[in-house]
Coordinates of C-alpha atoms and ligand atoms in Angstrom, one line a residue:
X15 CA 19.5 10.2 -15.7
X16 CA 22.8 8.6 -15.2
X17 CA 24.2 6.0 -17.7
X18 CA 24.6 3.6 -14.8
X19 CA 20.9 3.6 -14.2
X20 CA 20.2 3.2 -17.9
X21 CA 22.5 0.2 -18.1
X22 CA 20.9 -1.3 -15.1
X23 CA 17.4 -0.9 -16.5
X24 CA 18.6 -2.4 -19.8
X25 CA 20.1 -5.3 -18.0
X26 CA 16.8 -5.9 -16.2
X27 CA 15.1 -6.1 -19.6
X28 CA 13.2 -2.8 -19.4
X29 CA 12.0 -1.1 -22.5
X30 CA 13.9 2.1 -22.1
X31 CA 11.7 4.2 -24.3
X32 CA 8.5 3.2 -22.6
X33 CA 10.2 3.5 -19.2
X34 CA 11.4 7.0 -20.0
X35 CA 7.8 7.8 -20.8
X36 CA 6.6 6.4 -17.5
X37 CA 9.2 8.3 -15.5
X38 CA 8.1 11.5 -17.3
X39 CA 4.5 11.0 -16.5
X40 CA 5.3 10.1 -12.9
X41 CA 7.6 13.1 -12.5
X42 CA 5.0 15.5 -13.9
X43 CA 2.2 14.1 -11.7
X44 CA 4.5 14.4 -8.6
X45 CA 5.3 18.0 -9.4
X46 CA 1.7 18.9 -10.1
X47 CA 0.2 17.1 -7.1
X48 CA 3.0 16.9 -4.4
X49 CA 5.2 19.9 -5.0
X50 CA 2.2 22.2 -5.5
X51 CA 1.2 21.7 -1.8
X52 CA 1.9 24.5 0.7
X53 CA 3.3 24.3 4.2
X54 CA 4.8 20.8 3.9
X55 CA 6.9 19.4 6.7
X56 CA 10.6 19.8 5.9
X57 CA 11.3 16.1 6.5
X58 CA 9.1 15.3 3.6
X59 CA 12.2 16.1 1.5
X60 CA 13.4 12.5 2.3
X61 CA 10.2 11.1 0.7
X62 CA 10.5 13.4 -2.2
X63 CA 14.0 12.1 -2.7
X64 CA 12.8 8.5 -2.4
X65 CA 10.2 9.1 -5.1
X66 CA 12.7 10.8 -7.4
X67 CA 14.9 7.8 -7.0
X68 CA 12.2 5.1 -6.9
X69 CA 13.4 3.4 -10.1
X70 CA 17.0 4.6 -9.6
X71 CA 18.9 4.4 -6.3
X72 CA 16.4 2.0 -4.7
X73 CA 16.8 -0.5 -7.5
X74 CA 20.5 -0.1 -7.5
X75 CA 20.4 -1.0 -3.7
X76 CA 18.3 -4.0 -4.5
X77 CA 20.7 -5.1 -7.2
X78 CA 23.6 -4.7 -4.8
X79 CA 21.8 -6.8 -2.3
X80 CA 21.3 -9.5 -4.9
X81 CA 25.0 -9.4 -5.8
X82 CA 25.7 -10.0 -2.2
X83 CA 23.5 -13.1 -2.2
X84 CA 20.3 -11.7 -0.9
X85 CA 17.0 -12.5 -2.6
X86 CA 14.2 -10.1 -3.7
X87 CA 10.6 -11.1 -3.3
X88 CA 7.8 -9.1 -4.9
X89 CA 4.3 -9.1 -3.5
X90 CA 0.9 -7.8 -4.4
X91 CA -0.8 -8.0 -1.0
X92 CA -0.3 -7.2 2.7
X93 CA -1.0 -10.9 3.5
X94 CA 2.6 -11.8 2.4
X95 CA 4.5 -11.7 5.7
X96 CA 7.6 -9.6 5.5
X97 CA 8.9 -11.1 8.7
X98 CA 9.4 -14.5 7.0
X99 CA 11.0 -13.0 3.9
X100 CA 13.5 -11.0 6.0
X101 CA 14.3 -13.9 8.3
X102 CA 15.2 -15.9 5.1
X103 CA 17.7 -13.3 3.9
X104 CA 15.2 -11.8 1.4
X105 CA 13.9 -8.3 0.9
X106 CA 10.2 -7.9 0.3
X107 CA 9.0 -5.2 -2.1
X108 CA 5.5 -4.1 -3.1
X109 CA 4.6 -4.6 -6.8
X110 CA 1.1 -3.1 -6.9
X111 CA 0.9 -0.2 -9.3
X112 CA -1.4 2.7 -9.6
X113 CA -1.2 3.7 -13.3
X114 CA -2.5 2.3 -16.6
X115 CA 0.1 1.1 -19.0
X116 CA 0.1 -0.9 -22.2
X117 CA -3.6 -1.3 -21.9
X118 CA -4.2 -2.6 -25.4
X119 CA -1.9 -5.6 -24.7
X120 CA -3.4 -6.0 -21.3
X121 CA -6.9 -6.4 -22.7
X122 CA -5.7 -9.2 -24.9
X123 CA -5.0 -11.2 -21.7
X124 CA -7.7 -9.9 -19.3
X125 CA -11.3 -8.9 -19.7
X126 CA -11.9 -5.2 -20.0
X127 CA -14.0 -5.2 -16.8
X128 CA -11.0 -6.2 -14.6
X129 CA -10.0 -3.7 -11.8
X130 CA -7.3 -1.2 -12.6
X131 CA -5.0 -2.6 -10.0
X132 CA -4.8 -6.0 -11.7
X133 CA -4.7 -4.5 -15.2
X134 CA -1.9 -2.2 -14.1
X135 CA 0.1 -5.2 -12.8
X136 CA -0.1 -6.8 -16.2
X137 CA 0.6 -3.5 -18.0
X138 CA 3.8 -2.9 -16.1
X139 CA 5.0 -6.4 -17.0
X140 CA 3.9 -6.4 -20.6
X141 CA 5.1 -2.8 -21.1
X142 CA 8.5 -3.8 -19.5
X143 CA 8.5 -0.8 -17.2
X144 CA 8.8 -2.1 -13.7
X145 CA 12.3 -2.7 -12.4
X146 CA 10.9 -4.1 -9.1
X147 CA 9.1 -6.8 -10.9
X148 CA 12.1 -7.6 -13.1
X149 CA 14.5 -7.6 -10.1
X150 CA 12.4 -10.0 -8.1
X151 CA 13.7 -13.5 -7.7
X152 CA 10.2 -14.7 -6.6
X153 CA 6.8 -13.0 -7.3
X154 CA 4.1 -13.9 -4.8
X155 CA 0.5 -13.9 -5.9
X156 CA -2.2 -14.6 -3.4
X157 CA -5.7 -16.1 -3.7
X158 CA -7.6 -13.1 -2.4
X159 CA -10.2 -11.7 -4.7
X160 CA -11.4 -13.7 -7.7
X161 CA -9.9 -11.2 -10.1
X162 CA -6.4 -11.6 -8.7
X163 CA -6.8 -15.4 -8.3
X164 CA -7.6 -16.0 -11.9
X165 CA -5.3 -13.3 -13.2
X166 CA -2.3 -15.1 -11.6
X167 CA -3.0 -18.0 -13.9
X168 CA -2.4 -15.8 -16.9
X169 CA 0.5 -14.0 -15.1
X170 CA 2.1 -17.4 -14.7
X171 CA 2.5 -17.5 -18.5
X172 CA 4.4 -14.2 -18.7
X173 CA 6.7 -14.5 -15.6
X174 CA 8.9 -17.4 -14.7
X175 CA 9.0 -17.1 -11.0
X176 CA 5.4 -16.9 -9.7
X177 CA 4.6 -18.5 -6.4
X178 CA 0.9 -18.6 -5.4
X179 CA -0.2 -18.4 -1.8
X180 CA -3.7 -19.5 -0.8
X181 CA -5.6 -17.2 1.6
X182 CA -8.7 -18.1 3.6
X183 CA -11.9 -16.4 3.1
X184 CA -13.5 -16.9 6.5
X185 CA -12.3 -16.1 10.0
X186 CA -12.9 -19.6 11.3
X187 CA -10.6 -22.2 12.8
X188 CA -10.2 -24.0 9.5
X189 CA -9.4 -20.6 8.0
X190 CA -6.7 -19.9 10.4
X191 CA -5.3 -23.4 9.9
X192 CA -5.1 -22.8 6.2
X193 CA -3.2 -19.5 6.7
X194 CA -0.8 -21.3 9.1
X195 CA -0.2 -24.1 6.6
X196 CA 0.4 -21.5 3.8
X197 CA 2.8 -19.5 5.9
X198 CA 4.8 -22.7 6.7
X199 CA 4.8 -23.5 3.0
X200 CA 6.0 -20.0 2.2
X201 CA 8.7 -20.2 4.8
X202 CA 10.0 -23.3 3.1
X203 CA 9.8 -21.7 -0.3
X204 CA 11.9 -18.7 1.0
X205 CA 14.4 -21.1 2.5
X206 CA 14.7 -23.0 -0.7
X207 CA 15.1 -19.7 -2.7
X208 CA 17.8 -18.3 -0.4
X209 CA 19.4 -21.4 0.9
X210 CA 19.0 -20.0 4.4
X211 CA 17.3 -22.0 7.2
X212 CA 15.0 -19.7 9.2
X213 CA 15.7 -20.0 12.9
X214 CA 14.2 -18.5 16.0
X215 CA 16.8 -15.8 16.4
X216 CA 16.5 -14.6 12.8
X217 CA 12.7 -14.7 12.9
X218 CA 12.7 -12.7 16.2
X219 CA 15.0 -10.1 14.7
X220 CA 12.9 -9.7 11.6
X221 CA 9.7 -9.4 13.7
X222 CA 11.4 -6.6 15.6
X223 CA 12.5 -4.8 12.4
X224 CA 9.0 -5.0 10.9
X225 CA 7.3 -4.0 14.2
X226 CA 9.6 -1.0 14.5
X227 CA 8.5 0.1 11.0
X228 CA 4.9 -0.3 12.0
X229 CA 5.4 1.5 15.4
X230 CA 6.9 4.4 13.5
X231 CA 3.9 4.6 11.2
X232 CA 1.5 4.2 14.1
X233 CA 3.2 7.3 15.6
X234 CA 2.5 9.2 12.4
X235 CA -1.1 8.0 12.4
X236 CA -1.7 9.2 15.9
X237 CA -0.2 12.7 15.2
X238 CA -2.8 13.1 12.5
X239 CA -5.4 13.2 15.2
X240 CA -4.4 16.8 16.0
X241 CA -6.3 19.9 14.8
X242 CA -4.8 21.6 12.9
X243 CA -3.4 18.5 11.2
X244 CA 0.3 18.8 10.9
X245 CA 0.6 16.8 7.7
X246 CA -1.6 16.6 4.6
X247 CA -3.3 13.4 3.7
X248 CA -1.4 13.3 0.4
X249 CA 2.0 13.4 2.2
X250 CA 0.8 10.8 4.7
X251 CA -0.3 8.6 1.8
X252 CA 3.1 8.9 0.3
X253 CA 4.7 7.7 3.5
X254 CA 2.3 4.8 3.5
X255 CA 3.2 4.0 -0.1
X256 CA 7.0 4.2 0.5
X257 CA 6.4 1.7 3.4
X258 CA 6.3 -1.0 0.6
X259 CA 9.6 0.0 -1.2
X260 CA 12.1 1.4 1.2
X261 CA 14.7 -0.3 3.3
X262 CA 12.8 -1.1 6.5
X263 CA 15.3 0.2 8.9
X264 CA 16.0 3.5 7.0
X265 CA 12.2 3.9 6.6
X266 CA 11.6 3.6 10.3
X267 CA 14.3 6.3 11.0
X268 CA 12.8 8.6 8.4
X269 CA 9.3 8.3 9.7
X270 CA 10.4 8.9 13.2
X271 CA 12.3 12.0 12.1
X272 CA 9.2 13.4 10.4
X273 CA 7.2 12.5 13.5
X274 CA 9.6 14.6 15.6
X275 CA 9.0 17.5 13.3
X276 CA 5.2 17.0 13.4
X277 CA 5.2 17.0 17.2
X278 CA 6.8 20.4 17.2
X279 CA 4.4 21.6 14.5
X280 CA 1.5 20.5 16.8
X281 CA 3.1 22.4 19.7
X282 CA 3.3 25.5 17.5
X283 CA -0.1 24.8 16.1
X284 CA 1.3 24.8 12.6
X285 CA -0.9 22.8 10.3
X286 CA -0.8 21.6 6.7
X287 CA -4.4 22.9 6.7
X288 CA -6.1 25.5 8.8
X289 CA -7.6 24.5 12.1
X290 CA -11.2 23.4 11.7
X291 CA -10.7 22.2 8.1
X292 CA -13.2 19.4 7.3
X293 CA -11.6 16.1 8.3
X294 CA -12.0 13.1 6.0
X295 CA -11.4 9.4 6.5
X296 CA -10.6 7.5 3.3
X297 CA -11.8 3.9 3.3
X298 CA -11.6 1.1 0.7
X299 CA -9.3 -0.2 -1.9
X300 CA -5.5 0.2 -1.6
X301 CA -3.9 3.2 -3.4
X302 CA -0.6 2.3 -5.1
X303 CA 1.8 4.8 -6.5
X304 CA 0.9 7.0 -8.5
X305 CA -2.8 6.7 -7.7
X306 CA -3.1 10.1 -6.0
X307 CA -6.2 11.3 -8.0
X308 CA -8.9 11.1 -5.3
X309 CA -6.8 12.4 -2.4
X310 CA -5.6 15.3 -4.6
X311 CA -9.2 16.2 -5.5
X312 CA -10.3 16.0 -1.8
X313 CA -7.5 18.1 -0.5
X314 CA -7.8 20.8 -3.2
X315 CA -11.4 21.4 -1.9
X316 CA -9.9 22.5 1.4
X317 CA -10.8 19.3 3.3
X318 CA -8.0 17.2 4.8
X319 CA -7.6 13.5 4.9
X320 CA -6.7 12.4 8.4
X321 CA -6.7 8.6 8.0
X322 CA -6.8 5.7 5.6
X323 CA -8.8 2.6 6.3
X324 CA -6.9 0.8 3.5
X325 CA -4.1 -1.7 3.0
X326 CA -1.9 1.2 2.1
X327 CA -2.7 2.6 5.5
X328 CA -4.1 1.3 8.8
X329 CA -5.6 -2.0 7.6
X330 CA -2.2 -3.0 6.3
X331 CA -0.1 -1.7 9.1
X332 CA -2.1 -1.6 12.3
X333 CA -1.3 -4.7 14.3
X334 CA 2.1 -5.7 15.7
X335 CA 3.5 -9.2 15.7
X336 CA 4.0 -10.6 19.2
X337 CA 7.8 -11.2 19.5
X338 CA 7.8 -12.8 22.9
X339 CA 8.1 -16.4 21.6
X340 CA 11.5 -18.2 21.7
X341 CA 11.0 -21.0 19.2
X342 CA 10.3 -20.9 15.5
X343 CA 6.9 -22.5 16.2
X344 CA 5.9 -19.9 18.8
X345 CA 7.0 -17.0 16.6
X346 CA 5.2 -18.5 13.5
X347 CA 2.0 -18.7 15.6
X348 CA 2.4 -15.0 16.4
X349 CA 2.9 -14.2 12.7
X350 CA -0.2 -16.1 11.8
X351 CA -2.2 -14.4 14.6
X352 CA -1.1 -11.0 13.4
X353 CA -2.0 -11.4 9.7
X354 CA -5.2 -13.3 10.4
X355 CA -6.6 -10.1 11.8
X356 CA -6.4 -8.2 8.5
X357 CA -10.0 -7.3 7.6
X358 CA -9.8 -7.4 3.8
X359 CA -13.2 -7.3 2.0
X360 CA -12.4 -10.8 0.6
X361 CA -13.5 -12.2 4.0
X362 CA -17.1 -13.1 4.6
X363 CA -18.6 -12.0 6.8
X364 CA -16.3 -9.1 7.6
X365 CA -17.6 -7.2 10.7
X366 CA -14.2 -6.2 11.9
X367 CA -13.8 -3.8 9.0
X368 CA -17.1 -2.0 9.9
X369 CA -16.0 -1.7 13.5
X370 CA -12.6 -0.4 12.5
X371 CA -14.0 2.3 10.3
X372 CA -16.3 3.5 13.1
X373 CA -13.4 3.3 15.6
X374 CA -11.2 5.4 13.2
X375 CA -14.1 7.9 12.7
X376 CA -14.1 8.5 16.4
X377 CA -10.4 8.5 17.1
X378 CA -9.4 10.8 14.2
X379 CA -12.3 13.2 14.9
X380 CA -13.6 12.7 11.4
X381 CA -16.3 14.8 9.8
X382 CA -17.1 12.5 6.9
X383 CA -16.0 9.2 5.3
X384 CA -15.2 8.8 1.6
X385 CA -15.3 5.2 0.4
X386 CA -13.0 4.6 -2.5
X387 CA -13.8 1.6 -4.6
X388 CA -12.0 0.7 -7.8
X389 CA -14.3 0.1 -10.7
X390 CA -14.9 -3.7 -11.2
X391 CA -13.6 -4.5 -7.7
X392 CA -16.3 -6.8 -6.5
X393 CA -15.2 -7.2 -2.8
X394 CA -14.9 -3.5 -2.0
X395 CA -17.8 -2.2 -4.1
X396 CA -20.1 -4.9 -2.7
X397 CA -19.0 -4.1 0.9
X398 CA -19.3 -0.3 0.2
X399 CA -23.1 -0.6 0.4
X400 CA -23.3 -2.1 3.9
X401 CA -20.5 0.2 5.0
X402 CA -22.5 3.1 3.9
X403 CA -25.6 1.8 5.7
X404 CA -23.7 1.2 8.9
X405 CA -22.3 4.7 8.9
X406 CA -25.5 6.4 8.0
X407 CA -27.3 4.5 10.8
X408 CA -24.9 6.3 13.1
X409 CA -25.5 9.7 11.3
X410 CA -21.9 9.6 9.9
X411 CA -21.8 11.4 6.5
X412 CA -20.4 9.1 3.8
X413 CA -19.7 9.5 0.1
X414 CA -19.3 6.4 -2.1
X415 CA -16.9 6.9 -5.0
X416 CA -16.2 4.4 -7.7
X417 CA -13.4 5.2 -10.1
X418 CA -10.3 3.9 -11.9
X419 CA -6.8 5.3 -12.8
X420 CA -7.9 7.5 -15.7
X421 CA -8.2 11.2 -15.4
X422 CA -11.4 11.4 -17.4
X423 CA -13.7 11.6 -14.4
X424 CA -11.8 14.3 -12.5
X425 CA -14.4 17.0 -13.3
X426 CA -17.3 14.9 -12.2
X427 CA -15.5 13.7 -9.0
X428 CA -14.6 17.2 -8.1
X429 CA -18.2 18.3 -8.3
X430 CA -19.3 15.4 -6.1
X431 CA -16.5 15.8 -3.5
X432 CA -17.0 19.6 -3.3
X433 CA -20.7 19.1 -2.7
X434 CA -19.9 16.5 0.1
X435 CA -17.3 18.8 1.7
X436 CA -19.8 21.7 1.7
X437 CA -22.2 19.6 3.8
X438 CA -19.4 18.9 6.3
X439 CA -18.4 22.6 6.8
Ligands
BJ8_513 S1 -5.5 -7.7 1.8 S2 -7.3 -5.3 -0.1 S3 -3.8 -5.9 -0.6 S4 -6.3 -8.3 -1.5 S5 -8.9 -3.7 -6.0 S6 -7.2 -6.6 -6.8 S7 -9.6 -6.6 -4.1 S8 -10.6 -6.5 -7.5 S9 -6.2 -5.3 -3.6 FE1 -5.8 -6.2 -1.6 FE2 -4.6 -7.9 -0.1 FE3 -7.1 -7.5 0.3 FE4 -5.3 -5.7 1.0 FE5 -9.1 -7.5 -6.2 FE6 -10.4 -5.3 -5.6 FE7 -8.7 -5.3 -7.6 FE8 -7.9 -5.5 -5.0

């Protein structure tokens, strides 16, 4: 690792020893899970590179942006609108993490029965191993699930720049009004942070940038409907994960390049998995880097994941923002409309999510759905039961998995997934 990077991490206040340890674990997991796959598209080399430099070159780029006067905003949820951040001369980065770290210290601040995603957020801060978090000029927490909402009160004691955004819990007119008011408050906070007044031209441009990123990933999603599937679910998940870190324009180009390659693979009938491999739809909690455990288990049974009904997947990326408005007010309305459609399990009731799962089941020619719920995640574990019932009533095979970030249950999960995949064959 270059001295430049080490100095940069040190300046950011990282604990170099713990950080080395994290990079080693991440690198090993990547080798064992990603590089062990066969018949990967060549263009995945870009995403391999991004991952190898995820704490290096990308952080250097963010630091250069900061030096040039741009602001960095960290977020834990797809409800934080990237369009508004970009229009206010700020870059939005995802902060959710998918690995346990500094758990002893974490459990001094949070109850043991808190979901792994929240604990991981605290672990990365307390262990001083996340350069994205340390590089952020503003960290946005959102009132989604109770776990996050209350955890942000404690996070506020250990970071100096937390901004909390309220999020509605019902898809009603007052719910939409709340989201709109919160997005205007966020716009003002971004303007205050960067000193840049958001105007219609800037907002229109940023909508276009984010829409292009979404259009590229929609293209990727639709290519996964082919049989044989031209890309593994693990690789597609990685692209979905990089969505939250990379420069948006470069990301769009890279996804379009891989889509070009996938189109030619479809023409030649070259698949990441053989034709007729059981097709799985993953549904449930978001999977942040390096939470690759369950997809890895699924795909090593010979089944292939063809879609993710998840915030790191279609739930997060599916709708575009209408860019036809010509005033800030019109464009802000379009932003509110787009995000108000997100069917996170924090909403009650949440019929859109059920319909979306069934729609994806049909479109992706899915054989079975695996519902992934993080242990102690009330919204998704609660919703998993009616999801299962709704799918079973349509004779759609479904497997409900509850797990965390540890590797202790790998054997048990393998047995359950293998038995499920057997039924689908
Ligand atoms: S819009 S899914 S990104 S809130 S796993 S922390 S729900 S207890 S992550 Fe999410 Fe936004 Fe919703 Fe998407 Fe709570 Fe569950 Fe933990 Fe979770």
